[in-house]
Amino acid sequence: MIKVLFVCLGNICRSPLAEAIFNHKINQKGLKSAVIADSSGTSNYHIGEAPDPRTIEIAEKNNIKIHHFGQQFKKKHADEFDYLVAMDASNRQNMIREIGSEPDFLYQMRTFDDIGKGGDVPDPYYGGADGFQKMYEILDRSCENLLQFIIKKHHLQ
Ligand code: 4NP
């Protein structure tokens, strides 16, 4: 099983939505027995909490099932997962600090976005509904390309 962990700050907006979209695409492509995604946050702010209601709303609007409880990113995750995917440069730095080194399987989400490539997935927490819509679009594009990258790399299709 190829395991992918999406990581943001609070684990209630960006990374649980990335997890949900990615798992949706895995199911659509019949890859459920080969790839699985989970998510975590570098902070301890929302451990055990459900995703932000605005995240649930944008997921449901797009027919994406979202079920997650907040967990904090820990060093052990670098041993458990094959791909670590940070939502922004600050999350990435926090992950490197927690792990104590920079694994070669640590990526930044928008490396896989063909629009705005390499930038951050903006944190929508303190903004309005348009931020959640934009987050959805970025994550949908990036998840599709990340999954294609994994499919090619592991000869899954
Ligand atoms: P996320 O958004 O990292 O995408 O889950 C945030 C959620 C909560 C907070 C910050 C960012 N917070 O400061 O509580």
Coordinates of N, CA and C and ligand atoms in Angstrom, one line a residue:
M1 N 0.8 -1.2 0.0 CA 0.0 0.0 0.0 C 0.9 1.3 0.0
I2 N 0.6 2.2 -0.9 CA 1.3 3.4 -1.0 C 0.6 4.4 -0.1
K3 N 1.2 5.0 0.9 CA 0.6 5.9 1.9 C 1.0 7.3 1.7
V4 N 0.0 8.2 1.6 CA 0.3 9.6 1.4 C -0.3 10.4 2.5
L5 N 0.5 11.3 3.1 CA 0.1 12.1 4.2 C 0.1 13.6 3.8
F6 N -1.1 14.2 3.9 CA -1.1 15.7 3.6 C -1.0 16.4 4.9
V7 N -0.3 17.5 4.9 CA 0.0 18.2 6.2 C -0.2 19.7 6.0
C8 N -1.0 20.3 6.9 CA -1.2 21.8 7.0 C -0.9 22.2 8.4
L9 N -1.4 23.3 8.8 CA -1.2 23.8 10.2 C -2.2 23.3 11.2
G10 N -3.5 23.5 10.9 CA -4.5 23.2 11.9 C -5.2 21.8 11.7
N11 N -5.0 21.2 10.5 CA -5.6 19.9 10.1 C -7.1 20.0 10.2
I12 N -7.7 21.2 9.9 CA -9.2 21.3 9.8 C -9.6 21.9 8.5
C13 N -8.7 22.5 7.7 CA -9.1 23.1 6.4 C -8.4 22.4 5.2
R14 N -7.1 22.8 5.0 CA -6.5 22.4 3.7 C -6.2 20.9 3.7
S15 N -5.5 20.3 4.7 CA -5.0 18.9 4.5 C -6.2 17.9 4.6
P16 N -7.2 18.1 5.5 CA -8.3 17.1 5.4 C -9.1 17.2 4.1
L17 N -9.2 18.3 3.5 CA -9.8 18.4 2.2 C -9.0 17.8 1.1
A18 N -7.7 18.0 1.2 CA -6.8 17.3 0.2 C -6.9 15.8 0.4
E19 N -6.9 15.3 1.6 CA -7.1 13.9 1.9 C -8.4 13.3 1.3
A20 N -9.5 14.1 1.5 CA -10.8 13.7 1.0 C -10.8 13.7 -0.6
I21 N -10.3 14.7 -1.2 CA -10.3 14.8 -2.6 C -9.4 13.7 -3.2
F22 N -8.3 13.5 -2.6 CA -7.3 12.4 -3.1 C -7.9 11.0 -3.0
N23 N -8.6 10.8 -1.8 CA -9.2 9.4 -1.7 C -10.3 9.3 -2.6
H24 N -11.1 10.3 -2.9 CA -12.2 10.3 -3.9 C -11.6 9.9 -5.3
K25 N -10.5 10.5 -5.7 CA -9.9 10.2 -7.0 C -9.3 8.8 -7.0
I26 N -8.8 8.3 -5.9 CA -8.3 6.9 -5.8 C -9.4 6.0 -6.0
N27 N -10.6 6.2 -5.4 CA -11.7 5.4 -5.6 C -12.2 5.4 -7.0
Q28 N -12.3 6.6 -7.6 CA -12.8 6.8 -9.0 C -11.9 6.0 -10.0
K29 N -10.6 5.9 -9.7 CA -9.6 5.2 -10.6 C -9.5 3.8 -10.2
G30 N -10.2 3.3 -9.3 CA -10.1 1.8 -8.9 C -8.8 1.5 -8.2
L31 N -8.2 2.4 -7.5 CA -6.9 2.2 -6.9 C -6.9 2.0 -5.4
K32 N -8.1 1.7 -4.9 CA -8.3 1.6 -3.4 C -7.4 0.7 -2.7
S33 N -7.0 -0.4 -3.4 CA -6.2 -1.4 -2.8 C -4.7 -1.1 -2.9
A34 N -4.4 0.0 -3.6 CA -3.0 0.4 -3.9 C -2.5 1.6 -3.2
V35 N -3.4 2.6 -3.0 CA -3.0 3.9 -2.5 C -4.0 4.4 -1.5
I36 N -3.5 5.0 -0.4 CA -4.4 5.6 0.6 C -3.8 6.9 1.1
A37 N -4.7 7.8 1.5 CA -4.3 9.1 2.0 C -4.8 9.4 3.4
D38 N -4.1 10.1 4.2 CA -4.5 10.6 5.5 C -4.0 12.0 5.6
S39 N -4.2 12.7 6.8 CA -3.8 14.1 6.9 C -3.5 14.4 8.4
S40 N -2.7 15.4 8.6 CA -2.3 15.9 9.9 C -1.9 17.4 9.9
G41 N -1.8 17.9 11.1 CA -1.4 19.4 11.2 C -0.1 19.5 12.0
T42 N 0.6 20.5 11.7 CA 1.9 20.7 12.5 C 1.6 21.3 13.9
S43 N 0.4 21.9 14.0 CA 0.1 22.5 15.4 C -0.7 21.5 16.2
N44 N -0.9 21.8 17.4 CA -1.8 21.0 18.3 C -3.1 21.6 18.5
Y45 N -3.5 22.7 17.7 CA -4.7 23.5 18.0 C -6.0 22.7 17.9
H46 N -6.1 21.8 17.0 CA -7.4 21.2 16.7 C -7.4 19.6 16.8
I47 N -6.6 19.1 17.7 CA -6.5 17.6 17.8 C -7.9 17.1 18.2
G48 N -8.3 16.1 17.5 CA -9.6 15.4 17.8 C -10.8 16.1 17.2
E49 N -10.6 17.2 16.5 CA -11.7 18.0 16.0 C -12.1 17.6 14.6
A50 N -13.4 17.7 14.2 CA -13.8 17.5 12.9 C -13.3 18.7 12.0
P51 N -13.3 18.5 10.7 CA -12.9 19.7 9.8 C -13.8 20.9 10.1
D52 N -13.3 22.1 9.7 CA -14.0 23.3 9.8 C -15.3 23.2 9.0
P53 N -16.4 23.7 9.5 CA -17.7 23.6 8.8 C -17.6 24.1 7.4
R54 N -16.8 25.1 7.1 CA -16.7 25.7 5.8 C -16.0 24.7 4.8
T55 N -15.1 23.9 5.4 CA -14.4 22.8 4.6 C -15.4 21.7 4.3
I56 N -16.2 21.4 5.3 CA -17.2 20.3 5.0 C -18.2 20.8 4.0
E57 N -18.6 22.1 4.0 CA -19.5 22.6 3.1 C -19.0 22.6 1.6
I58 N -17.7 23.0 1.5 CA -17.2 23.0 0.1 C -16.9 21.6 -0.4
A59 N -16.6 20.6 0.5 CA -16.5 19.2 0.1 C -17.8 18.7 -0.4
E60 N -18.9 18.9 0.4 CA -20.2 18.4 0.1 C -20.8 19.0 -1.2
K61 N -20.5 20.2 -1.4 CA -20.9 20.9 -2.6 C -20.3 20.2 -3.8
N62 N -19.2 19.6 -3.7 CA -18.5 19.0 -4.8 C -18.6 17.4 -4.7
N63 N -19.6 17.0 -3.9 CA -19.8 15.5 -3.8 C -18.6 14.7 -3.3
I64 N -17.8 15.4 -2.4 CA -16.6 14.7 -1.8 C -17.0 14.3 -0.4
K65 N -16.8 13.1 0.0 CA -17.1 12.6 1.4 C -15.9 13.0 2.2
I66 N -16.1 13.6 3.3 CA -15.0 14.1 4.2 C -15.3 13.6 5.6
H67 N -14.4 12.7 6.1 CA -14.4 12.2 7.5 C -13.0 12.2 8.1
H68 N -12.8 13.1 9.0 CA -11.5 13.1 9.6 C -11.5 13.7 11.0
F69 N -10.6 13.3 11.9 CA -10.4 14.0 13.2 C -9.0 14.5 13.3
G70 N -8.9 15.7 13.7 CA -7.5 16.3 13.7 C -6.5 15.6 14.4
Q71 N -5.3 15.5 13.9 CA -4.2 14.8 14.5 C -2.9 15.7 14.2
Q72 N -1.9 15.6 15.2 CA -0.7 16.4 15.0 C 0.3 15.6 14.2
F73 N 1.1 16.3 13.4 CA 2.2 15.7 12.6 C 3.3 15.3 13.6
K74 N 3.8 14.1 13.5 CA 4.9 13.6 14.4 C 5.9 13.0 13.5
K75 N 7.1 12.9 14.1 CA 8.3 12.3 13.5 C 8.0 10.9 13.0
K76 N 7.2 10.1 13.7 CA 6.9 8.7 13.4 C 6.2 8.6 12.0
H77 N 5.5 9.7 11.6 CA 4.8 9.7 10.3 C 5.8 9.6 9.2
A78 N 7.0 10.0 9.3 CA 8.0 9.9 8.3 C 8.4 8.5 8.0
D79 N 8.2 7.6 9.0 CA 8.5 6.2 8.9 C 7.3 5.5 8.3
E80 N 6.1 6.0 8.6 CA 4.8 5.3 8.3 C 4.3 5.6 6.8
F81 N 4.7 6.8 6.3 CA 4.2 7.2 5.0 C 5.2 7.2 3.9
D82 N 4.8 7.0 2.7 CA 5.7 7.0 1.5 C 5.8 8.4 0.9
Y83 N 4.8 9.2 1.1 CA 4.8 10.6 0.6 C 4.3 11.5 1.7
L84 N 5.1 12.5 2.0 CA 4.6 13.6 2.9 C 4.4 14.8 2.0
V85 N 3.2 15.4 2.1 CA 2.9 16.6 1.2 C 2.5 17.8 2.1
A86 N 3.3 18.8 2.1 CA 3.1 20.0 2.9 C 2.2 21.0 2.1
M87 N 1.3 21.7 2.7 CA 0.5 22.6 2.0 C 1.2 23.9 1.7
D88 N 2.2 24.3 2.6 CA 2.9 25.5 2.3 C 4.3 25.4 2.9
A89 N 5.1 26.4 2.6 CA 6.6 26.4 2.9 C 6.8 26.4 4.4
S90 N 5.9 27.0 5.1 CA 6.0 27.1 6.6 C 5.7 25.7 7.2
N91 N 4.7 25.0 6.7 CA 4.4 23.7 7.2 C 5.6 22.8 6.9
R92 N 6.2 23.0 5.7 CA 7.3 22.1 5.3 C 8.5 22.3 6.3
Q93 N 8.8 23.6 6.6 CA 9.9 23.8 7.6 C 9.6 23.2 8.9
N94 N 8.3 23.3 9.4 CA 7.9 22.7 10.7 C 8.1 21.2 10.7
M95 N 7.8 20.6 9.5 CA 7.9 19.2 9.4 C 9.4 18.7 9.5
I96 N 10.2 19.5 8.8 CA 11.7 19.2 8.8 C 12.2 19.3 10.2
R97 N 11.8 20.3 10.9 CA 12.2 20.5 12.3 C 11.8 19.3 13.2
E98 N 10.5 18.9 13.0 CA 10.0 17.7 13.8 C 10.7 16.4 13.4
I99 N 11.0 16.2 12.2 CA 11.6 15.0 11.7 C 13.1 15.0 12.1
G100 N 13.7 16.2 12.0 CA 15.2 16.3 12.3 C 16.0 16.2 11.1
S101 N 15.4 16.0 9.9 CA 16.1 16.0 8.6 C 15.1 16.2 7.5
E102 N 15.5 16.3 6.3 CA 14.6 16.6 5.2 C 14.5 15.3 4.3
P103 N 13.4 14.5 4.4 CA 13.3 13.3 3.6 C 13.1 13.7 2.2
D104 N 13.6 12.8 1.3 CA 13.4 13.1 -0.2 C 12.0 12.8 -0.6
F105 N 11.2 12.3 0.2 CA 9.8 12.0 -0.1 C 8.9 13.1 0.5
L106 N 9.5 14.2 0.9 CA 8.7 15.4 1.4 C 8.5 16.3 0.2
Y107 N 7.3 16.6 -0.1 CA 6.9 17.4 -1.2 C 6.1 18.6 -0.8
Q108 N 6.0 19.6 -1.6 CA 5.0 20.7 -1.4 C 3.9 20.6 -2.4
M109 N 2.7 20.8 -1.9 CA 1.5 20.4 -2.7 C 1.5 21.1 -4.1
R110 N 1.8 22.4 -4.1 CA 1.7 23.1 -5.4 C 2.8 22.8 -6.4
T111 N 3.8 22.0 -6.0 CA 4.7 21.4 -7.0 C 3.9 20.7 -8.1
F112 N 2.7 20.2 -7.7 CA 1.9 19.5 -8.6 C 0.8 20.3 -9.2
D113 N 0.8 21.6 -9.0 CA -0.3 22.5 -9.5 C 0.2 23.1 -10.8
D114 N -0.5 22.9 -11.9 CA 0.1 23.6 -13.2 C -0.3 25.0 -13.2
I115 N -1.2 25.5 -12.3 CA -1.4 27.0 -12.3 C -0.9 27.4 -10.9
G116 N 0.0 28.4 -10.9 CA 0.6 28.8 -9.6 C 1.6 27.8 -9.0
K117 N 2.3 27.1 -9.9 CA 3.2 26.1 -9.5 C 4.2 26.5 -8.5
G118 N 4.4 25.7 -7.5 CA 5.4 25.9 -6.5 C 5.1 26.8 -5.4
G119 N 3.9 27.5 -5.4 CA 3.5 28.4 -4.4 C 2.9 27.7 -3.2
D120 N 2.4 28.5 -2.3 CA 1.7 27.9 -1.1 C 0.2 27.7 -1.4
V121 N -0.4 26.7 -0.8 CA -1.9 26.6 -0.8 C -2.3 27.6 0.3
P122 N -2.9 28.8 0.0 CA -3.2 29.8 1.0 C -4.1 29.3 2.1
D123 N -3.8 29.7 3.3 CA -4.5 29.3 4.5 C -5.9 30.0 4.5
P124 N -7.0 29.4 4.3 CA -8.3 30.1 4.2 C -9.0 30.4 5.5
Y125 N -8.3 30.0 6.6 CA -9.0 30.0 8.0 C -9.6 31.3 8.4
Y126 N -8.8 32.4 8.2 CA -9.3 33.7 8.6 C -10.0 34.5 7.5
G127 N -10.2 33.9 6.3 CA -10.8 34.6 5.2 C -12.3 34.2 5.0
G128 N -12.8 34.6 3.8 CA -14.2 34.3 3.5 C -14.4 33.1 2.6
A129 N -15.6 32.9 2.1 CA -16.0 31.7 1.4 C -15.2 31.6 0.1
D130 N -14.8 32.8 -0.5 CA -14.1 32.7 -1.8 C -12.7 32.0 -1.6
G131 N -12.1 32.1 -0.4 CA -10.9 31.4 -0.1 C -11.0 29.9 0.0
F132 N -12.2 29.5 0.4 CA -12.5 28.0 0.5 C -12.7 27.5 -0.9
Q133 N -13.3 28.3 -1.8 CA -13.5 27.9 -3.2 C -12.2 27.8 -3.9
K134 N -11.3 28.8 -3.7 CA -10.0 28.8 -4.3 C -9.2 27.6 -3.8
M135 N -9.3 27.3 -2.5 CA -8.6 26.2 -1.9 C -9.0 24.9 -2.6
Y136 N -10.3 24.8 -2.8 CA -10.8 23.5 -3.4 C -10.2 23.4 -4.8
E137 N -10.2 24.4 -5.6 CA -9.7 24.4 -7.0 C -8.2 24.0 -7.0
I138 N -7.5 24.6 -6.2 CA -6.0 24.3 -6.1 C -5.8 22.9 -5.7
L139 N -6.5 22.4 -4.7 CA -6.3 21.0 -4.2 C -6.8 20.0 -5.3
D140 N -7.9 20.3 -6.0 CA -8.4 19.4 -7.0 C -7.4 19.2 -8.1
R141 N -6.8 20.3 -8.6 CA -5.8 20.2 -9.6 C -4.5 19.5 -9.1
S142 N -4.1 19.9 -7.9 CA -2.8 19.3 -7.4 C -3.0 17.8 -7.1
C143 N -4.1 17.5 -6.5 CA -4.4 16.0 -6.2 C -4.4 15.2 -7.5
E144 N -5.0 15.7 -8.5 CA -5.1 15.0 -9.8 C -3.6 14.7 -10.3
N145 N -2.8 15.8 -10.3 CA -1.5 15.6 -10.9 C -0.6 14.8 -9.9
L146 N -0.8 14.9 -8.6 CA 0.0 14.1 -7.7 C -0.3 12.6 -7.9
L147 N -1.6 12.3 -8.1 CA -2.0 10.9 -8.3 C -1.5 10.4 -9.6
Q148 N -1.5 11.2 -10.6 CA -0.9 10.8 -11.9 C 0.6 10.5 -11.7
F149 N 1.3 11.3 -11.0 CA 2.7 11.2 -10.7 C 3.0 9.8 -10.0
I150 N 2.1 9.5 -9.0 CA 2.3 8.3 -8.2 C 2.0 7.1 -9.1
I151 N 0.9 7.2 -9.9 CA 0.5 6.1 -10.8 C 1.7 5.8 -11.8
K152 N 2.3 6.8 -12.3 CA 3.4 6.6 -13.2 C 4.6 6.0 -12.5
K153 N 5.0 6.6 -11.4 CA 6.1 6.1 -10.7 C 6.1 4.7 -10.2
H154 N 4.9 4.3 -9.8 CA 4.7 2.9 -9.3 C 4.0 2.0 -10.3
H155 N 3.9 2.4 -11.5 CA 3.3 1.6 -12.6 C 2.0 1.0 -12.2
L156 N 1.1 1.9 -11.7 CA -0.2 1.4 -11.2 C -1.3 1.2 -12.3
Q157 N -1.1 1.8 -13.4 CA -2.1 1.6 -14.5 C -1.5 1.3 -15.8
Ligands
4NP1 P1 -5.4 24.7 8.1 O1 -6.1 26.1 8.5 O2 -4.0 24.7 8.4 O3 -5.6 24.7 6.6 O4 -6.2 23.6 8.8 C1 -6.0 26.6 9.8 C2 -6.9 26.2 10.7 C3 -6.8 26.7 12.0 C4 -5.8 27.6 12.4 C5 -4.9 28.0 11.4 C6 -4.9 27.5 10.1 N1 -5.7 28.1 13.7 O5 -4.9 29.0 13.9 O6 -6.5 27.7 14.5

